[in-house]
PDB file of C-alpha atoms in Angstrom:
ATOM      1  CA  MET A 341      93.213  90.327 102.995  1.00  0.00           C
ATOM      2  CA  LEU A 342      95.041  87.224 104.180  1.00  0.00           C
ATOM      3  CA  GLY A 343      96.925  87.729 107.428  1.00  0.00           C
ATOM      4  CA  LYS A 344     100.127  86.506 105.793  1.00  0.00           C
ATOM      5  CA  THR A 345      99.880  89.215 103.134  1.00  0.00           C
ATOM      6  CA  ALA A 346      99.113  91.929 105.684  1.00  0.00           C
ATOM      7  CA  GLY A 347     102.093  90.813 107.756  1.00  0.00           C
ATOM      8  CA  GLY A 348     104.393  90.852 104.732  1.00  0.00           C
ATOM      9  CA  LEU A 349     103.450  94.437 103.896  1.00  0.00           C
ATOM     10  CA  PHE A 350     103.720  95.527 107.531  1.00  0.00           C
ATOM     11  CA  TRP A 351     107.198  94.046 108.026  1.00  0.00           C
ATOM     12  CA  MET A 352     108.494  95.092 104.632  1.00  0.00           C
ATOM     13  CA  CYS A 353     107.963  98.711 105.622  1.00  0.00           C
ATOM     14  CA  ARG A 354     109.224  98.252 109.183  1.00  0.00           C
ATOM     15  CA  TYR A 355     112.478  96.807 107.872  1.00  0.00           C
ATOM     16  CA  LEU A 356     112.985  99.553 105.296  1.00  0.00           C
ATOM     17  CA  GLU A 357     112.410 102.230 107.923  1.00  0.00           C
ATOM     18  CA  ARG A 358     114.948 100.514 110.189  1.00  0.00           C
ATOM     19  CA  SER A 359     117.617 100.494 107.472  1.00  0.00           C
ATOM     20  CA  ALA A 360     117.410 104.280 107.058  1.00  0.00           C
ATOM     21  CA  SER A 361     117.374 104.787 110.829  1.00  0.00           C
ATOM     22  CA  ASN A 362     120.597 102.783 111.188  1.00  0.00           C
ATOM     23  CA  ALA A 363     122.251 104.903 108.512  1.00  0.00           C
ATOM     24  CA  ARG A 364     121.332 108.108 110.350  1.00  0.00           C
ATOM     25  CA  LEU A 365     122.572 106.689 113.677  1.00  0.00           C
ATOM     26  CA  ILE A 366     125.935 105.821 112.155  1.00  0.00           C
ATOM     27  CA  GLU A 367     126.224 109.273 110.602  1.00  0.00           C
ATOM     28  CA  ALA A 368     125.420 110.941 113.935  1.00  0.00           C
ATOM     29  CA  GLY A 369     127.969 108.750 115.731  1.00  0.00           C
ATOM     30  CA  SER A 370     130.637 109.629 113.195  1.00  0.00           C
ATOM     31  CA  ARG A 371     129.956 113.350 113.557  1.00  0.00           C
ATOM     32  CA  MET A 372     130.121 113.120 117.336  1.00  0.00           C
ATOM     33  CA  THR A 373     133.461 111.312 117.408  1.00  0.00           C
ATOM     34  CA  MET A 374     135.005 113.874 115.067  1.00  0.00           C
ATOM     35  CA  THR A 375     134.491 116.509 117.763  1.00  0.00           C
ATOM     36  CA  ARG A 376     134.977 114.317 120.863  1.00  0.00           C
ATOM     37  CA  ALA A 377     137.589 111.682 120.073  1.00  0.00           C
ATOM     38  CA  ALA A 378     138.309 111.139 123.785  1.00  0.00           C
ATOM     39  CA  ALA A 379     134.763 109.864 124.326  1.00  0.00           C
ATOM     40  CA  GLU A 380     134.600 107.734 121.193  1.00  0.00           C
ATOM     41  CA  ASP A 381     133.744 104.480 123.002  1.00  0.00           C
ATOM     42  CA  ALA A 382     130.803 106.083 124.806  1.00  0.00           C
ATOM     43  CA  GLU A 383     129.482 107.567 121.575  1.00  0.00           C
ATOM     44  CA  TRP A 384     129.526 104.236 119.728  1.00  0.00           C
ATOM     45  CA  ALA A 385     128.044 102.464 122.755  1.00  0.00           C
ATOM     46  CA  SER A 386     125.161 104.946 122.567  1.00  0.00           C
ATOM     47  CA  VAL A 387     124.653 104.153 118.892  1.00  0.00           C
ATOM     48  CA  LEU A 388     124.381 100.442 119.711  1.00  0.00           C
ATOM     49  CA  GLU A 389     121.953 101.216 122.530  1.00  0.00           C
ATOM     50  CA  SER A 390     119.805 103.380 120.253  1.00  0.00           C
ATOM     51  CA  ALA A 391     119.678 100.570 117.694  1.00  0.00           C
ATOM     52  CA  ASN A 392     118.760  98.155 120.515  1.00  0.00           C
ATOM     53  CA  VAL A 393     121.574  95.736 119.596  1.00  0.00           C
ATOM     54  CA  ARG A 394     124.275  96.355 122.204  1.00  0.00           C
ATOM     55  CA  HIS A 395     123.687  92.939 123.815  1.00  0.00           C
ATOM     56  CA  LEU A 396     124.105  91.233 120.420  1.00  0.00           C
ATOM     57  CA  TYR A 397     127.288  93.176 119.723  1.00  0.00           C
ATOM     58  CA  ALA A 398     128.711  92.197 123.131  1.00  0.00           C
ATOM     59  CA  GLU A 399     128.212  88.524 122.291  1.00  0.00           C
ATOM     60  CA  ARG A 400     130.626  88.844 119.351  1.00  0.00           C
ATOM     61  CA  HIS A 401     133.022  91.604 120.444  1.00  0.00           C
ATOM     62  CA  GLU A 402     134.980  92.166 123.637  1.00  0.00           C
ATOM     63  CA  SER A 403     135.239  95.941 123.284  1.00  0.00           C
ATOM     64  CA  ILE A 404     133.608  98.910 121.587  1.00  0.00           C
ATOM     65  CA  ASP A 405     135.469  99.699 118.392  1.00  0.00           C
ATOM     66  CA  ARG A 406     134.322 102.196 115.763  1.00  0.00           C
ATOM     67  CA  ALA A 407     135.041 100.017 112.734  1.00  0.00           C
ATOM     68  CA  ALA A 408     133.519  96.946 114.368  1.00  0.00           C
ATOM     69  CA  VAL A 409     130.352  98.821 115.406  1.00  0.00           C
ATOM     70  CA  ILE A 410     129.846 100.269 111.924  1.00  0.00           C
ATOM     71  CA  ASP A 411     130.392  96.885 110.286  1.00  0.00           C
ATOM     72  CA  PHE A 412     128.014  95.237 112.781  1.00  0.00           C
ATOM     73  CA  LEU A 413     125.277  97.783 112.023  1.00  0.00           C
ATOM     74  CA  LEU A 414     125.784  97.728 108.272  1.00  0.00           C
ATOM     75  CA  ARG A 415     126.754  94.217 107.206  1.00  0.00           C
ATOM     76  CA  ASP A 416     126.746  91.607 109.963  1.00  0.00           C
ATOM     77  CA  LYS A 417     124.232  88.863 109.096  1.00  0.00           C
ATOM     78  CA  THR A 418     124.239  87.676 112.736  1.00  0.00           C
ATOM     79  CA  ASN A 419     122.694  91.048 113.610  1.00  0.00           C
ATOM     80  CA  PRO A 420     119.037  90.799 112.534  1.00  0.00           C
ATOM     81  CA  SER A 421     118.830  94.616 112.577  1.00  0.00           C
ATOM     82  CA  SER A 422     121.879  95.315 110.409  1.00  0.00           C
ATOM     83  CA  VAL A 423     121.142  97.228 107.225  1.00  0.00           C
ATOM     84  CA  MET A 424     121.923  94.199 105.053  1.00  0.00           C
ATOM     85  CA  SER A 425     119.783  91.902 107.198  1.00  0.00           C
ATOM     86  CA  VAL A 426     116.733  94.168 107.204  1.00  0.00           C
ATOM     87  CA  VAL A 427     116.983  95.073 103.523  1.00  0.00           C
ATOM     88  CA  GLU A 428     117.137  91.394 102.628  1.00  0.00           C
ATOM     89  CA  ALA A 429     114.191  90.698 104.938  1.00  0.00           C
ATOM     90  CA  ALA A 430     112.242  93.572 103.347  1.00  0.00           C
ATOM     91  CA  ARG A 431     112.926  92.194  99.888  1.00  0.00           C
ATOM     92  CA  ASN A 432     111.853  88.681 100.936  1.00  0.00           C
ATOM     93  CA  ASN A 433     108.606  90.079 102.329  1.00  0.00           C
ATOM     94  CA  ALA A 434     108.049  92.153  99.190  1.00  0.00           C
ATOM     95  CA  ARG A 435     108.558  89.098  97.014  1.00  0.00           C
ATOM     96  CA  MET A 436     106.069  87.151  99.136  1.00  0.00           C
ATOM     97  CA  VAL A 437     103.405  89.859  98.653  1.00  0.00           C
ATOM     98  CA  ARG A 438     104.465  90.947  95.176  1.00  0.00           C
ATOM     99  CA  VAL A 439     100.951  90.681  93.722  1.00  0.00           C
ATOM    100  CA  ALA A 440      99.806  93.268  96.291  1.00  0.00           C
ATOM    101  CA  LEU A 441     102.438  95.804  95.194  1.00  0.00           C
ATOM    102  CA  THR A 442     102.661  97.982  92.110  1.00  0.00           C
ATOM    103  CA  ARG A 443     105.489  97.225  89.727  1.00  0.00           C
ATOM    104  CA  GLU A 444     107.193 100.464  90.774  1.00  0.00           C
ATOM    105  CA  VAL A 445     107.231  99.548  94.477  1.00  0.00           C
ATOM    106  CA  TRP A 446     108.534  96.033  93.839  1.00  0.00           C
ATOM    107  CA  GLU A 447     111.264  97.355  91.523  1.00  0.00           C
ATOM    108  CA  ALA A 448     112.265 100.003  94.075  1.00  0.00           C
ATOM    109  CA  VAL A 449     112.576  97.402  96.852  1.00  0.00           C
ATOM    110  CA  ASN A 450     114.467  94.981  94.604  1.00  0.00           C
ATOM    111  CA  ASP A 451     116.750  97.760  93.365  1.00  0.00           C
ATOM    112  CA  THR A 452     117.483  98.713  96.974  1.00  0.00           C
ATOM    113  CA  TRP A 453     118.483  95.151  97.799  1.00  0.00           C
ATOM    114  CA  MET A 454     120.709  94.793  94.720  1.00  0.00           C
ATOM    115  CA  LYS A 455     122.524  98.114  95.188  1.00  0.00           C
ATOM    116  CA  LEU A 456     123.105  97.629  98.912  1.00  0.00           C
ATOM    117  CA  LYS A 457     124.175  94.031  98.454  1.00  0.00           C
ATOM    118  CA  ASP A 458     126.883  95.328  96.129  1.00  0.00           C
ATOM    119  CA  ALA A 459     127.811  98.337  98.320  1.00  0.00           C
ATOM    120  CA  LEU A 460     128.045  96.184 101.465  1.00  0.00           C
ATOM    121  CA  ALA A 461     129.779  93.179  99.893  1.00  0.00           C
ATOM    122  CA  ARG A 462     132.928  94.098 101.812  1.00  0.00           C
ATOM    123  CA  GLN A 463     133.703  96.142 104.903  1.00  0.00           C
ATOM    124  CA  VAL A 464     133.075  99.815 104.241  1.00  0.00           C
ATOM    125  CA  SER A 465     136.152 102.030 104.514  1.00  0.00           C
ATOM    126  CA  GLU A 466     136.102 105.380 106.294  1.00  0.00           C
ATOM    127  CA  LYS A 467     136.433 107.124 102.934  1.00  0.00           C
ATOM    128  CA  GLU A 468     133.477 105.224 101.442  1.00  0.00           C
ATOM    129  CA  LEU A 469     131.217 105.514 104.492  1.00  0.00           C
ATOM    130  CA  PRO A 470     129.492 108.880 103.704  1.00  0.00           C
ATOM    131  CA  ASN A 471     128.547 107.697 100.204  1.00  0.00           C
ATOM    132  CA  VAL A 472     127.245 104.359 101.477  1.00  0.00           C
ATOM    133  CA  LEU A 473     125.116 106.028 104.155  1.00  0.00           C
ATOM    134  CA  GLU A 474     123.738 108.440 101.570  1.00  0.00           C
ATOM    135  CA  LEU A 475     122.908 105.495  99.290  1.00  0.00           C
ATOM    136  CA  ILE A 476     120.958 103.779 102.082  1.00  0.00           C
ATOM    137  CA  ARG A 477     118.920 106.918 102.735  1.00  0.00           C
ATOM    138  CA  GLN A 478     118.314 107.499  99.017  1.00  0.00           C
ATOM    139  CA  GLN A 479     117.117 103.953  98.442  1.00  0.00           C
ATOM    140  CA  SER A 480     114.739 104.169 101.393  1.00  0.00           C
ATOM    141  CA  ALA A 481     113.350 107.413  99.973  1.00  0.00           C
ATOM    142  CA  GLN A 482     112.982 105.797  96.547  1.00  0.00           C
ATOM    143  CA  VAL A 483     110.773 103.042  97.944  1.00  0.00           C
ATOM    144  CA  ARG A 484     108.774 105.545  99.966  1.00  0.00           C
ATOM    145  CA  GLY A 485     108.248 107.689  96.870  1.00  0.00           C
ATOM    146  CA  ALA A 486     107.098 104.712  94.800  1.00  0.00           C
ATOM    147  CA  LEU A 487     104.717 103.682  97.573  1.00  0.00           C
ATOM    148  CA  HIS A 488     103.167 107.150  97.856  1.00  0.00           C
ATOM    149  CA  GLY A 489     103.110 107.790  94.133  1.00  0.00           C
ATOM    150  CA  THR A 490     101.660 104.542  92.788  1.00  0.00           C
ATOM    151  CA  MET A 491      99.738 102.585  95.453  1.00  0.00           C
ATOM    152  CA  LEU A 492      95.975 102.665  95.890  1.00  0.00           C
ATOM    153  CA  ARG A 493      94.866 104.103  99.237  1.00  0.00           C
ATOM    154  CA  ASN A 494      93.405 100.812 100.436  1.00  0.00           C
ATOM    155  CA  ASP A 495      94.170  98.235 103.111  1.00  0.00           C
ATOM    156  CA  ILE A 496      97.474  97.354 101.417  1.00  0.00           C
ATOM    157  CA  PHE A 497      98.687 100.940 101.720  1.00  0.00           C
ATOM    158  CA  ASN A 498      97.406 101.188 105.295  1.00  0.00           C
ATOM    159  CA  PHE A 499      99.338  98.136 106.491  1.00  0.00           C
ATOM    160  CA  CYS A 500     102.479  99.583 104.899  1.00  0.00           C
ATOM    161  CA  ARG A 501     102.029 102.915 106.659  1.00  0.00           C
ATOM    162  CA  ILE A 502     101.221 101.299 109.994  1.00  0.00           C
ATOM    163  CA  GLY A 503     104.486  99.352 109.826  1.00  0.00           C
ATOM    164  CA  THR A 504     106.424 102.515 108.965  1.00  0.00           C
ATOM    165  CA  PHE A 505     105.000 104.605 111.807  1.00  0.00           C
ATOM    166  CA  LEU A 506     105.372 101.871 114.449  1.00  0.00           C
ATOM    167  CA  GLU A 507     109.023 101.442 113.522  1.00  0.00           C
ATOM    168  CA  ARG A 508     109.648 105.183 113.375  1.00  0.00           C
ATOM    169  CA  THR A 509     108.131 105.670 116.823  1.00  0.00           C
ATOM    170  CA  ASP A 510     110.401 102.997 118.264  1.00  0.00           C
ATOM    171  CA  ASN A 511     113.502 104.453 116.596  1.00  0.00           C
ATOM    172  CA  VAL A 512     112.955 108.061 117.707  1.00  0.00           C
ATOM    173  CA  ALA A 513     111.900 107.085 121.234  1.00  0.00           C
ATOM    174  CA  ARG A 514     115.014 104.953 121.746  1.00  0.00           C
ATOM    175  CA  ILE A 515     117.294 107.741 120.510  1.00  0.00           C
ATOM    176  CA  LEU A 516     115.724 110.146 123.011  1.00  0.00           C
ATOM    177  CA  ASP A 517     115.928 107.675 125.869  1.00  0.00           C
ATOM    178  CA  VAL A 518     119.588 106.876 125.325  1.00  0.00           C
ATOM    179  CA  LYS A 519     120.475 110.578 125.419  1.00  0.00           C
ATOM    180  CA  TYR A 520     120.554 111.022 129.193  1.00  0.00           C
ATOM    181  CA  TYR A 521     121.451 107.484 130.204  1.00  0.00           C
ATOM    182  CA  VAL A 522     124.300 106.578 127.869  1.00  0.00           C
ATOM    183  CA  LEU A 523     125.352 109.460 125.655  1.00  0.00           C
ATOM    184  CA  LEU A 524     125.698 112.186 128.297  1.00  0.00           C
ATOM    185  CA  PRO A 525     128.937 111.654 130.272  1.00  0.00           C
ATOM    186  CA  SER A 526     127.885 113.550 133.395  1.00  0.00           C
ATOM    187  CA  VAL A 527     124.820 115.298 134.803  1.00  0.00           C
ATOM    188  CA  SER A 528     127.028 118.343 135.310  1.00  0.00           C
ATOM    189  CA  MET A 529     127.287 118.692 131.526  1.00  0.00           C
ATOM    190  CA  VAL A 530     123.552 119.251 131.000  1.00  0.00           C
ATOM    191  CA  GLY A 531     123.148 122.607 129.284  1.00  0.00           C
ATOM    192  CA  SER A 532     126.826 122.838 128.317  1.00  0.00           C
ATOM    193  CA  THR A 533     128.132 123.321 124.793  1.00  0.00           C
ATOM    194  CA  ILE A 534     128.887 119.586 124.624  1.00  0.00           C
ATOM    195  CA  ASP A 535     125.396 118.710 125.786  1.00  0.00           C
ATOM    196  CA  ASN A 536     123.825 120.995 123.181  1.00  0.00           C
ATOM    197  CA  TYR A 537     125.959 119.474 120.430  1.00  0.00           C
ATOM    198  CA  GLN A 538     124.795 116.013 121.476  1.00  0.00           C
ATOM    199  CA  TRP A 539     121.183 117.123 121.209  1.00  0.00           C
ATOM    200  CA  GLU A 540     121.903 118.518 117.757  1.00  0.00           C
ATOM    201  CA  ALA A 541     123.323 115.108 116.821  1.00  0.00           C
ATOM    202  CA  ILE A 542     120.043 113.557 117.936  1.00  0.00           C
ATOM    203  CA  LEU A 543     118.175 115.899 115.600  1.00  0.00           C
ATOM    204  CA  ARG A 544     120.367 114.635 112.783  1.00  0.00           C
ATOM    205  CA  SER A 545     119.619 111.052 113.803  1.00  0.00           C
ATOM    206  CA  ALA A 546     115.925 111.838 113.413  1.00  0.00           C
ATOM    207  CA  ALA A 547     116.411 113.778 110.136  1.00  0.00           C
ATOM    208  CA  ALA A 548     115.009 116.840 111.887  1.00  0.00           C
ATOM    209  CA  GLU A 549     117.879 119.311 112.252  1.00  0.00           C
ATOM    210  CA  ARG A 550     116.847 121.668 109.452  1.00  0.00           C
ATOM    211  CA  SER A 551     113.161 121.624 110.387  1.00  0.00           C
ATOM    212  CA  PHE A 552     114.101 122.455 113.973  1.00  0.00           C
ATOM    213  CA  ALA A 553     116.317 125.348 112.844  1.00  0.00           C
ATOM    214  CA  TRP A 554     113.486 126.804 110.775  1.00  0.00           C
ATOM    215  CA  LEU A 555     111.172 126.883 113.792  1.00  0.00           C
ATOM    216  CA  ASN A 556     113.539 127.645 116.699  1.00  0.00           C
ATOM    217  CA  LYS A 557     116.091 130.402 117.215  1.00  0.00           C
ATOM    218  CA  GLU A 558     117.786 128.654 120.141  1.00  0.00           C
ATOM    219  CA  THR A 559     118.723 125.030 120.674  1.00  0.00           C
ATOM    220  CA  GLY A 560     118.639 123.069 123.918  1.00  0.00           C
ATOM    221  CA  PRO A 561     117.365 119.870 125.540  1.00  0.00           C
ATOM    222  CA  ARG A 562     113.880 121.120 126.391  1.00  0.00           C
ATOM    223  CA  ALA A 563     113.118 122.555 122.942  1.00  0.00           C
ATOM    224  CA  ILE A 564     114.526 119.544 121.094  1.00  0.00           C
ATOM    225  CA  ALA A 565     112.723 117.016 123.295  1.00  0.00           C
ATOM    226  CA  GLU A 566     109.467 118.935 122.777  1.00  0.00           C
ATOM    227  CA  PHE A 567     110.027 118.997 119.019  1.00  0.00           C
ATOM    228  CA  LEU A 568     110.735 115.258 118.703  1.00  0.00           C
ATOM    229  CA  ILE A 569     107.959 114.180 121.061  1.00  0.00           C
ATOM    230  CA  LEU A 570     105.068 116.598 120.633  1.00  0.00           C
ATOM    231  CA  ASP A 571     105.354 118.681 117.454  1.00  0.00           C
ATOM    232  CA  GLN A 572     102.594 117.483 115.139  1.00  0.00           C
ATOM    233  CA  ARG A 573     104.210 119.103 112.089  1.00  0.00           C
ATOM    234  CA  LEU A 574     107.350 116.958 112.211  1.00  0.00           C
ATOM    235  CA  PRO A 575     107.015 113.663 110.263  1.00  0.00           C
ATOM    236  CA  ARG A 576     109.255 111.883 112.773  1.00  0.00           C
ATOM    237  CA  SER A 577     107.829 113.173 116.024  1.00  0.00           C
ATOM    238  CA  LEU A 578     106.111 110.654 118.285  1.00  0.00           C
ATOM    239  CA  ALA A 579     102.865 112.632 118.149  1.00  0.00           C
ATOM    240  CA  PHE A 580     102.885 112.783 114.335  1.00  0.00           C
ATOM    241  CA  CYS A 581     103.505 109.034 114.108  1.00  0.00           C
ATOM    242  CA  TYR A 582     100.589 108.229 116.402  1.00  0.00           C
ATOM    243  CA  ILE A 583      98.220 110.628 114.683  1.00  0.00           C
ATOM    244  CA  ASN A 584      98.903 108.740 111.462  1.00  0.00           C
ATOM    245  CA  LEU A 585      98.762 105.339 113.120  1.00  0.00           C
ATOM    246  CA  ALA A 586      95.282 106.175 114.395  1.00  0.00           C
ATOM    247  CA  ARG A 587      94.292 107.453 110.954  1.00  0.00           C
ATOM    248  CA  ASN A 588      95.461 104.327 109.106  1.00  0.00           C
ATOM    249  CA  LEU A 589      93.947 101.976 111.685  1.00  0.00           C
ATOM    250  CA  GLY A 590      90.722 103.938 111.290  1.00  0.00           C
ATOM    251  CA  TYR A 591      90.804 103.372 107.534  1.00  0.00           C
ATOM    252  CA  LEU A 592      91.184  99.633 108.152  1.00  0.00           C
ATOM    253  CA  GLU A 593      88.197  99.720 110.497  1.00  0.00           C
ATOM    254  CA  ALA A 594      86.135 101.373 107.783  1.00  0.00           C
ATOM    255  CA  ASP A 595      87.311  98.849 105.187  1.00  0.00           C
ATOM    256  CA  TYR A 596      86.554  95.820 107.348  1.00  0.00           C
ATOM    257  CA  GLY A 597      83.518  97.180 109.140  1.00  0.00           C
ATOM    258  CA  GLU A 598      84.600  96.383 112.669  1.00  0.00           C
ATOM    259  CA  THR A 599      86.561  97.859 115.557  1.00  0.00           C
ATOM    260  CA  ARG A 600      89.487  95.839 116.895  1.00  0.00           C
ATOM    261  CA  PRO A 601      91.348  96.127 120.234  1.00  0.00           C
ATOM    262  CA  CYS A 602      94.444  97.694 118.666  1.00  0.00           C
ATOM    263  CA  MET A 603      92.504 100.900 117.942  1.00  0.00           C
ATOM    264  CA  ALA A 604      91.768 101.541 121.620  1.00  0.00           C
ATOM    265  CA  MET A 605      95.437 100.939 122.470  1.00  0.00           C
ATOM    266  CA  CYS A 606      96.529 103.367 119.771  1.00  0.00           C
ATOM    267  CA  HIS A 607      94.150 106.093 120.963  1.00  0.00           C
ATOM    268  CA  GLU A 608      95.338 105.690 124.547  1.00  0.00           C
ATOM    269  CA  THR A 609      98.952 106.422 123.555  1.00  0.00           C
ATOM    270  CA  LEU A 610      97.850 109.133 121.134  1.00  0.00           C
ATOM    271  CA  GLY A 611      96.028 110.869 123.978  1.00  0.00           C
ATOM    272  CA  ARG A 612      99.173 110.855 126.099  1.00  0.00           C
ATOM    273  CA  LEU A 613     101.094 112.495 123.251  1.00  0.00           C
ATOM    274  CA  THR A 614      98.522 115.137 122.355  1.00  0.00           C
ATOM    275  CA  ARG A 615      97.104 116.081 125.748  1.00  0.00           C
ATOM    276  CA  THR A 616     100.329 116.941 127.564  1.00  0.00           C
ATOM    277  CA  ASP A 617     103.179 119.458 127.408  1.00  0.00           C
ATOM    278  CA  ILE A 618     106.931 119.181 127.717  1.00  0.00           C
ATOM    279  CA  GLU A 619     107.018 120.608 131.241  1.00  0.00           C
ATOM    280  CA  THR A 620     104.720 117.854 132.489  1.00  0.00           C
ATOM    281  CA  ILE A 621     106.843 115.228 130.759  1.00  0.00           C
ATOM    282  CA  LEU A 622     110.104 116.549 132.200  1.00  0.00           C
ATOM    283  CA  GLN A 623     108.676 116.868 135.693  1.00  0.00           C
ATOM    284  CA  GLY A 624     107.548 113.247 135.613  1.00  0.00           C
ATOM    285  CA  GLY A 625     110.865 112.132 134.131  1.00  0.00           C
ATOM    286  CA  LEU A 626     111.803 112.002 130.447  1.00  0.00           C
ATOM    287  CA  HIS A 627     113.193 108.477 130.795  1.00  0.00           C
ATOM    288  CA  GLU A 628     110.035 107.188 132.442  1.00  0.00           C
ATOM    289  CA  PHE A 629     107.795 108.817 129.833  1.00  0.00           C
ATOM    290  CA  ILE A 630     109.796 107.523 126.871  1.00  0.00           C
ATOM    291  CA  GLN A 631     110.024 104.017 128.329  1.00  0.00           C
ATOM    292  CA  SER A 632     106.252 103.927 128.725  1.00  0.00           C
ATOM    293  CA  ILE A 633     105.823 104.974 125.086  1.00  0.00           C
ATOM    294  CA  VAL A 634     108.271 102.303 123.881  1.00  0.00           C
ATOM    295  CA  GLN A 635     106.432  99.636 125.866  1.00  0.00           C
ATOM    296  CA  ALA A 636     103.033 100.809 124.630  1.00  0.00           C
ATOM    297  CA  ASN A 637     104.315 100.893 121.047  1.00  0.00           C
ATOM    298  CA  ASN A 638     105.662  97.338 121.304  1.00  0.00           C
ATOM    299  CA  ALA A 639     102.368  96.150 122.763  1.00  0.00           C
ATOM    300  CA  LEU A 640     100.450  97.871 119.964  1.00  0.00           C
ATOM    301  CA  GLY A 641     102.559  96.152 117.316  1.00  0.00           C
ATOM    302  CA  LEU A 642     101.845  92.741 118.851  1.00  0.00           C
ATOM    303  CA  GLN A 643      98.130  93.522 119.130  1.00  0.00           C
ATOM    304  CA  ILE A 644      97.932  94.584 115.476  1.00  0.00           C
ATOM    305  CA  GLU A 645      99.543  91.296 114.458  1.00  0.00           C
ATOM    306  CA  LYS A 646      97.017  89.438 116.609  1.00  0.00           C
ATOM    307  CA  ASP A 647      93.998  91.444 115.450  1.00  0.00           C
ATOM    308  CA  TYR A 648      94.772  91.017 111.770  1.00  0.00           C
ATOM    309  CA  ARG A 649      96.137  87.459 112.085  1.00  0.00           C
ATOM    310  CA  PHE A 650      99.467  88.165 110.436  1.00  0.00           C
ATOM    311  CA  TYR A 651     100.583  84.572 110.791  1.00  0.00           C
ATOM    312  CA  ALA A 652      97.350  82.937 109.693  1.00  0.00           C
TER     313      ALA A 652
END
């Protein structure tokens, strides 16, 4: 496969995953501010931090404002990670690699772009926001369903899945990292009712609240961090993402008949996620552990692009 085609598939899926992640972050922020209006600025600052765009927001806005943050994350074309920006980028990549996609996948991506372009043509009102966020999630699921239901399990599919799992790892890791350093107002609140509610909001951000409730009778920072980092049954846990990254990279190795440096990098991070426990992570520092995973994940993404010559 040409590197340009592989890169188009990879980034198409990264962008689509990012659009759904932004929708869940906005929903979690809205839920938090309904219960803690006095700390609204801190909550929306944490959403910007989780989306890794606070510095871009600060360049255009003097203060944290709910409506401005939501608009920036949904519609602002100067924000390369806004929902509209990434959906348009995903559609452009899909069009570039259209011959590599089934008709159903292309139509799902194009339909997503058309519907969201219409829904986000103007600033979204508070009344409209829940429906718009639901639409973003539904459209992302529609593309994912078309991909799983119609694509051959070949290198095309593998590059799509690799892009999805790299992006998902980054999203979930950043949400976890922001928890103690931006979202939590005071160390004294760890373990309080407020603290527990914030952790529950993080589960919602990762689309994991119901799965967690099925498996755990009690909530709390330790159990939730363990679930999102180490539980191999959860499709959005860091461990699950890296198990599948290793699997899809392995399929590419088999297809192309050679081992590339990215595989060793992937297995190194996978080992850290599957040969540890939550107590060890917390003793060494949750922030330090998550930061190391984010850095390793970024490095892996760059190495994959290099190994498969995405820009050739």
